[in-house]
mmCIF file of C-alpha atoms in Angstrom:
data_model
loop_
_atom_site.group_PDB
_atom_site.id
_atom_site.type_symbol
_atom_site.label_atom_id
_atom_site.label_comp_id
_atom_site.label_asym_id
_atom_site.label_seq_id
_atom_site.Cartn_x
_atom_site.Cartn_y
_atom_site.Cartn_z
ATOM 1 C CA MET Y 1 58.821 59.782 51.302
ATOM 2 C CA LEU Y 2 58.919 61.803 54.519
ATOM 3 C CA ARG Y 3 56.910 64.565 52.877
ATOM 4 C CA PHE Y 4 54.464 61.915 51.626
ATOM 5 C CA VAL Y 5 53.852 60.527 55.128
ATOM 6 C CA ILE Y 6 53.651 63.995 56.683
ATOM 7 C CA VAL Y 7 51.029 65.018 54.067
ATOM 8 C CA MET Y 8 48.994 61.862 54.699
ATOM 9 C CA LEU Y 9 49.077 62.267 58.449
ATOM 10 C CA ALA Y 10 48.323 65.968 58.305
ATOM 11 C CA LEU Y 11 45.383 65.543 55.910
ATOM 12 C CA PHE Y 12 43.744 62.811 57.952
ATOM 13 C CA LEU Y 13 44.165 64.472 61.299
ATOM 14 C CA ALA Y 14 43.106 67.876 60.014
ATOM 15 C CA GLY Y 15 40.087 66.355 58.245
ATOM 16 C CA CYS Y 16 40.929 67.816 54.855
ATOM 17 C CA VAL Y 17 41.121 64.526 52.923
ATOM 18 C CA PRO Y 18 38.445 64.343 50.201
ATOM 19 C CA CYS Y 19 36.094 61.632 51.526
ATOM 20 C CA SER Y 20 33.695 59.980 49.145
ATOM 21 C CA ASP Y 21 30.374 58.397 50.111
ATOM 22 C CA ASN Y 22 31.052 55.843 47.347
ATOM 23 C CA PRO Y 23 34.058 53.745 46.406
ATOM 24 C CA LEU Y 24 35.264 53.689 42.751
ATOM 25 C CA THR Y 25 34.034 50.105 42.484
ATOM 26 C CA ALA Y 26 32.224 47.754 44.794
ATOM 27 C CA PRO Y 27 34.510 45.541 46.969
ATOM 28 C CA GLY Y 28 35.492 42.518 44.937
ATOM 29 C CA ALA Y 29 34.288 43.949 41.633
ATOM 30 C CA SER Y 30 37.811 44.163 40.298
ATOM 31 C CA GLY Y 31 38.765 40.761 41.693
ATOM 32 C CA GLY Y 32 41.341 42.041 44.196
ATOM 33 C CA ASP Y 33 45.061 42.458 43.643
ATOM 34 C CA SER Y 34 47.133 39.811 45.438
ATOM 35 C CA ALA Y 35 50.367 41.571 44.374
ATOM 36 C CA LEU Y 36 49.654 44.238 47.010
ATOM 37 C CA SER Y 37 50.023 41.736 49.904
ATOM 38 C CA GLY Y 38 53.221 42.039 51.840
ATOM 39 C CA THR Y 39 55.395 44.548 53.672
ATOM 40 C CA TRP Y 40 56.842 47.558 51.944
ATOM 41 C CA PHE Y 41 59.367 50.017 53.354
ATOM 42 C CA TRP Y 42 61.172 53.284 52.831
ATOM 43 C CA SER Y 43 64.129 54.784 54.576
ATOM 44 C CA GLU Y 44 65.170 58.422 54.342
ATOM 45 C CA GLU Y 45 67.225 60.710 56.418
ATOM 46 C CA GLY Y 46 65.675 60.829 59.868
ATOM 47 C CA GLU Y 47 62.905 58.348 59.161
ATOM 48 C CA THR Y 48 62.150 54.719 58.383
ATOM 49 C CA GLY Y 49 58.663 53.497 57.566
ATOM 50 C CA PHE Y 50 56.729 50.359 56.836
ATOM 51 C CA LEU Y 51 53.502 49.753 54.948
ATOM 52 C CA HIS Y 52 51.878 46.404 55.745
ATOM 53 C CA ILE Y 53 49.164 45.246 53.331
ATOM 54 C CA GLY Y 54 47.109 42.094 53.790
ATOM 55 C CA THR Y 55 43.523 40.912 53.865
ATOM 56 C CA THR Y 56 41.126 40.523 56.752
ATOM 57 C CA ARG Y 57 40.052 37.086 57.961
ATOM 58 C CA GLU Y 58 36.360 37.937 57.988
ATOM 59 C CA SER Y 59 36.241 39.149 54.358
ATOM 60 C CA ASN Y 60 38.523 39.655 51.481
ATOM 61 C CA LEU Y 61 38.966 43.351 52.232
ATOM 62 C CA LEU Y 62 42.421 44.862 52.432
ATOM 63 C CA ARG Y 63 43.877 45.963 55.727
ATOM 64 C CA VAL Y 64 46.616 48.624 55.431
ATOM 65 C CA LEU Y 65 48.863 49.641 58.294
ATOM 66 C CA MET Y 66 51.418 52.376 57.860
ATOM 67 C CA ILE Y 67 54.055 53.018 60.563
ATOM 68 C CA ASP Y 68 56.881 55.580 60.376
ATOM 69 C CA ILE Y 69 59.592 55.797 62.974
ATOM 70 C CA LYS Y 70 61.695 58.940 63.421
ATOM 71 C CA ASP Y 71 65.323 58.835 64.485
ATOM 72 C CA ASP Y 72 64.286 60.361 67.840
ATOM 73 C CA GLY Y 73 62.020 57.313 68.483
ATOM 74 C CA LYS Y 74 58.665 58.977 67.702
ATOM 75 C CA LEU Y 75 56.266 56.697 65.935
ATOM 76 C CA ASN Y 76 53.219 57.538 63.784
ATOM 77 C CA ARG Y 77 50.627 54.968 62.842
ATOM 78 C CA MET Y 78 47.694 55.029 60.398
ATOM 79 C CA GLU Y 79 45.391 52.125 59.622
ATOM 80 C CA PHE Y 80 42.854 51.612 56.828
ATOM 81 C CA ALA Y 81 40.448 49.049 55.457
ATOM 82 C CA GLY Y 82 39.515 48.965 51.829
ATOM 83 C CA HIS Y 83 39.803 47.310 48.484
ATOM 84 C CA SER Y 84 41.454 47.760 45.095
ATOM 85 C CA SER Y 85 39.756 48.946 41.876
ATOM 86 C CA LEU Y 86 40.859 48.515 38.282
ATOM 87 C CA LEU Y 87 39.463 51.120 35.896
ATOM 88 C CA GLN Y 88 40.622 51.058 32.254
ATOM 89 C CA GLY Y 89 44.006 49.650 33.213
ATOM 90 C CA GLN Y 90 44.557 52.111 36.114
ATOM 91 C CA ARG Y 91 44.795 50.770 39.688
ATOM 92 C CA TYR Y 92 43.343 52.532 42.718
ATOM 93 C CA LEU Y 93 42.910 51.838 46.419
ATOM 94 C CA ASN Y 94 39.582 52.711 48.077
ATOM 95 C CA LEU Y 95 40.612 53.247 51.702
ATOM 96 C CA MET Y 96 38.559 53.977 54.783
ATOM 97 C CA PRO Y 97 40.504 55.182 57.867
ATOM 98 C CA LEU Y 98 40.232 53.081 61.051
ATOM 99 C CA ASN Y 99 41.682 55.870 63.147
ATOM 100 C CA SER Y 100 39.128 57.423 65.466
ATOM 101 C CA GLU Y 101 41.043 60.714 65.201
ATOM 102 C CA SER Y 102 40.174 61.036 61.490
ATOM 103 C CA GLU Y 103 37.209 63.093 60.382
ATOM 104 C CA CYS Y 104 36.930 61.117 57.160
ATOM 105 C CA ASN Y 105 33.841 58.872 57.259
ATOM 106 C CA GLY Y 106 34.104 57.621 53.739
ATOM 107 C CA TYR Y 107 36.516 56.486 51.061
ATOM 108 C CA TRP Y 108 39.807 58.091 50.216
ATOM 109 C CA PHE Y 109 41.601 57.184 46.968
ATOM 110 C CA VAL Y 110 45.231 56.421 46.273
ATOM 111 C CA LYS Y 111 46.486 55.440 42.810
ATOM 112 C CA TYR Y 112 49.123 52.765 42.612
ATOM 113 C CA ASP Y 113 51.158 50.676 40.210
ATOM 114 C CA PHE Y 114 54.127 48.381 40.314
ATOM 115 C CA GLU Y 115 57.712 48.959 39.183
ATOM 116 C CA GLY Y 116 59.165 45.470 39.245
ATOM 117 C CA GLU Y 117 59.193 44.511 42.944
ATOM 118 C CA ASN Y 118 58.468 48.065 44.031
ATOM 119 C CA LEU Y 119 55.128 49.748 44.725
ATOM 120 C CA ALA Y 120 54.500 53.280 43.433
ATOM 121 C CA LEU Y 121 51.841 55.245 45.306
ATOM 122 C CA TYR Y 122 50.140 58.472 44.168
ATOM 123 C CA VAL Y 123 48.290 60.542 46.757
ATOM 124 C CA MET Y 124 45.264 62.516 45.586
ATOM 125 C CA ALA Y 125 45.721 66.259 45.065
ATOM 126 C CA VAL Y 126 43.267 67.838 47.533
ATOM 127 C CA ALA Y 127 43.085 71.153 45.654
ATOM 128 C CA VAL Y 128 41.877 69.449 42.468
ATOM 129 C CA MET Y 129 39.028 67.646 44.289
ATOM 130 C CA GLU Y 130 38.142 70.832 46.223
ATOM 131 C CA GLY Y 131 37.994 72.884 43.026
ATOM 132 C CA ALA Y 132 35.848 70.299 41.246
ATOM 133 C CA VAL Y 133 33.303 70.173 44.119
ATOM 134 C CA LYS Y 134 33.244 73.998 44.512
ATOM 135 C CA SER Y 135 32.665 74.475 40.738
ATOM 136 C CA GLY Y 136 29.903 71.878 40.625
ATOM 137 C CA GLU Y 137 31.855 69.640 38.289
ATOM 138 C CA LEU Y 138 31.689 66.866 40.902
ATOM 139 C CA PRO Y 139 28.759 66.518 43.342
ATOM 140 C CA GLY Y 140 29.786 67.167 46.906
ATOM 141 C CA VAL Y 141 30.094 69.630 49.720
ATOM 142 C CA VAL Y 142 33.055 71.755 50.854
ATOM 143 C CA ASN Y 143 32.908 73.000 54.467
ATOM 144 C CA ASP Y 144 35.442 75.756 54.858
ATOM 145 C CA ASP Y 145 35.702 77.096 58.392
ATOM 146 C CA GLY Y 146 38.477 79.551 57.516
ATOM 147 C CA GLY Y 147 41.182 77.015 58.394
ATOM 148 C CA SER Y 148 41.235 73.721 56.556
ATOM 149 C CA ALA Y 149 38.367 72.624 54.408
ATOM 150 C CA SER Y 150 36.649 69.316 54.685
ATOM 151 C CA ILE Y 151 35.504 67.832 51.361
ATOM 152 C CA ARG Y 152 32.633 65.341 51.131
ATOM 153 C CA ILE Y 153 32.112 63.823 47.685
ATOM 154 C CA THR Y 154 28.515 62.713 47.149
ATOM 155 C CA ALA Y 155 28.900 61.703 43.489
ATOM 156 C CA SER Y 156 27.543 58.351 42.334
ATOM 157 C CA GLN Y 157 29.976 55.622 41.492
ATOM 158 C CA LYS Y 158 29.586 56.254 37.756
ATOM 159 C CA GLU Y 159 30.132 60.013 38.151
ATOM 160 C CA LEU Y 160 33.165 59.342 40.350
ATOM 161 C CA GLN Y 161 34.685 56.879 37.926
ATOM 162 C CA ALA Y 162 34.244 59.268 35.008
ATOM 163 C CA PHE Y 163 35.773 62.161 36.936
ATOM 164 C CA VAL Y 164 38.794 60.133 38.153
ATOM 165 C CA LEU Y 165 39.535 58.709 34.711
ATOM 166 C CA ASN Y 166 39.158 62.118 33.003
ATOM 167 C CA HIS Y 167 41.387 63.901 35.594
ATOM 168 C CA ASP Y 168 43.794 61.121 36.501
ATOM 169 C CA LEU Y 169 47.035 63.021 35.798
ATOM 170 C CA LEU Y 170 45.830 66.143 37.649
ATOM 171 C CA LEU Y 171 44.420 64.167 40.557
ATOM 172 C CA PHE Y 172 47.504 62.007 41.194
ATOM 173 C CA PRO Y 173 50.588 64.052 40.282
ATOM 174 C CA GLU Y 174 53.037 63.012 43.003
ATOM 175 C CA ARG Y 175 54.625 59.544 42.860
ATOM 176 C CA LYS Y 176 56.360 57.887 45.811
ATOM 177 C CA VAL Y 177 57.991 54.481 45.657
ATOM 178 C CA VAL Y 178 58.156 51.993 48.503
ATOM 179 C CA TYR Y 179 60.195 48.767 48.337
ATOM 180 C CA ARG Y 180 59.115 45.219 49.063
ATOM 181 C CA LEU Y 181 60.648 43.865 52.255
ATOM 182 C CA ARG Y 182 62.105 40.423 51.659
ATOM 183 C CA LEU Y 183 63.319 38.335 54.580
ATOM 184 C CA PRO Y 184 66.723 36.691 54.168
ATOM 185 C CA GLU Y 185 66.506 33.029 53.109
ATOM 186 C CA HIS Y 186 68.161 31.796 56.341
ATOM 187 C CA VAL Y 187 65.405 33.258 58.553
ATOM 188 C CA THR Y 188 63.029 30.610 59.842
ATOM 189 C CA ARG Y 189 59.467 31.742 59.631
ATOM 190 C CA PRO Y 190 56.925 30.743 62.285
ATOM 191 C CA GLY Y 191 55.249 27.467 61.418
ATOM 192 C CA LYS Y 192 58.056 26.418 59.043
ATOM 193 C CA SER Y 193 61.114 24.334 59.793
#
């Protein structure tokens, strides 16, 4: 999981996350996925992290907050707004970063599924998206300044859906599992006696 978090942070801060002008589906089109709500965690050598997922008060959009804490006390935080999409039985998150440091001004996609109480996340392979845009298979623009490339996907929603479904296994090869955090029964929650 540490590598997963490092990759996510590095991609967003470096601006090389493929950002799409369009989501896979419109917010609410797939009906939402209430099973996502809750707190998820991982713990590995030298790091513990939490993924909080809920909805906003103003709308039924998802709010995702990811925090990882290193053993030396350093803390990293990433926050997103978005919604879930269901395409031919496959589940995806359409996420927009709420971090002003991110150069992504569009949607970023993460595939997910459930393994019992656990949540499996699949981060998009940047190289696959970059190659598809450069070859013209997927409408978009790659700005390569010699360092990291920024990828802007301009494909329509239909084009994007077709591409993601046709390349799902290549686009989302790496699976990471996070575990649902359950409070002990004896803990009194605020507002409950």
